[in-house]
């Protein structure tokens, strides 16, 4: 059975080589973790995850 994101840890997620990581996951001052990626079409995506507990 595949492990969940929480079991693996968000930093362990594989990133496809077609996706450019603009900013890696960083802790925010408001308790979450955020990162930004650029897709092959040039769009920026901001991803957010619960902070570490």
C-alpha positions as CSV (number, residue, x, y, z in Angstrom):
1,X,0.0,0.0,0.0
2,X,1.3,3.5,-0.9
3,X,2.1,5.8,2.0
4,X,0.2,9.0,2.6
5,X,1.8,12.4,2.2
6,X,1.8,12.8,6.0
7,X,3.7,9.5,6.4
8,X,6.3,10.4,3.8
9,X,6.7,14.1,4.7
10,X,5.9,16.8,2.2
11,X,9.6,17.3,1.4
12,X,9.8,13.7,0.2
13,X,7.3,14.3,-2.6
14,X,8.9,13.6,-6.0
15,X,8.8,16.5,-8.5
16,X,8.5,15.8,-12.2
17,X,11.4,17.2,-14.2
18,X,8.9,19.2,-16.3
19,X,8.0,21.2,-13.3
20,X,10.4,24.0,-12.1
21,X,10.5,24.5,-8.3
22,X,10.5,28.3,-8.0
23,X,10.5,28.3,-4.2
24,X,10.8,25.0,-2.2
25,X,8.5,24.3,0.8
26,X,9.1,26.9,3.5
27,X,7.5,27.4,6.9
28,X,5.3,30.4,7.1
29,X,4.7,32.7,10.0
30,X,1.0,31.7,10.1
31,X,1.7,27.9,10.6
32,X,1.6,26.4,7.2
33,X,4.3,25.3,4.6
34,X,4.2,26.8,1.1
35,X,6.0,26.3,-2.1
36,X,5.7,27.7,-5.7
37,X,6.2,25.7,-8.9
38,X,6.1,26.6,-12.6
39,X,4.4,24.2,-14.9
40,X,5.5,23.5,-18.5
41,X,3.1,26.2,-19.8
42,X,4.7,28.8,-17.6
43,X,1.9,29.1,-15.0
44,X,2.9,29.5,-11.4
45,X,1.2,27.3,-8.8
46,X,1.4,28.0,-5.1
47,X,1.0,24.9,-3.0
48,X,0.2,24.9,0.7
49,X,0.3,22.1,3.3
50,X,-0.3,22.0,7.1
51,X,2.7,23.0,9.1
52,X,4.8,20.5,11.0
53,X,3.4,19.5,14.3
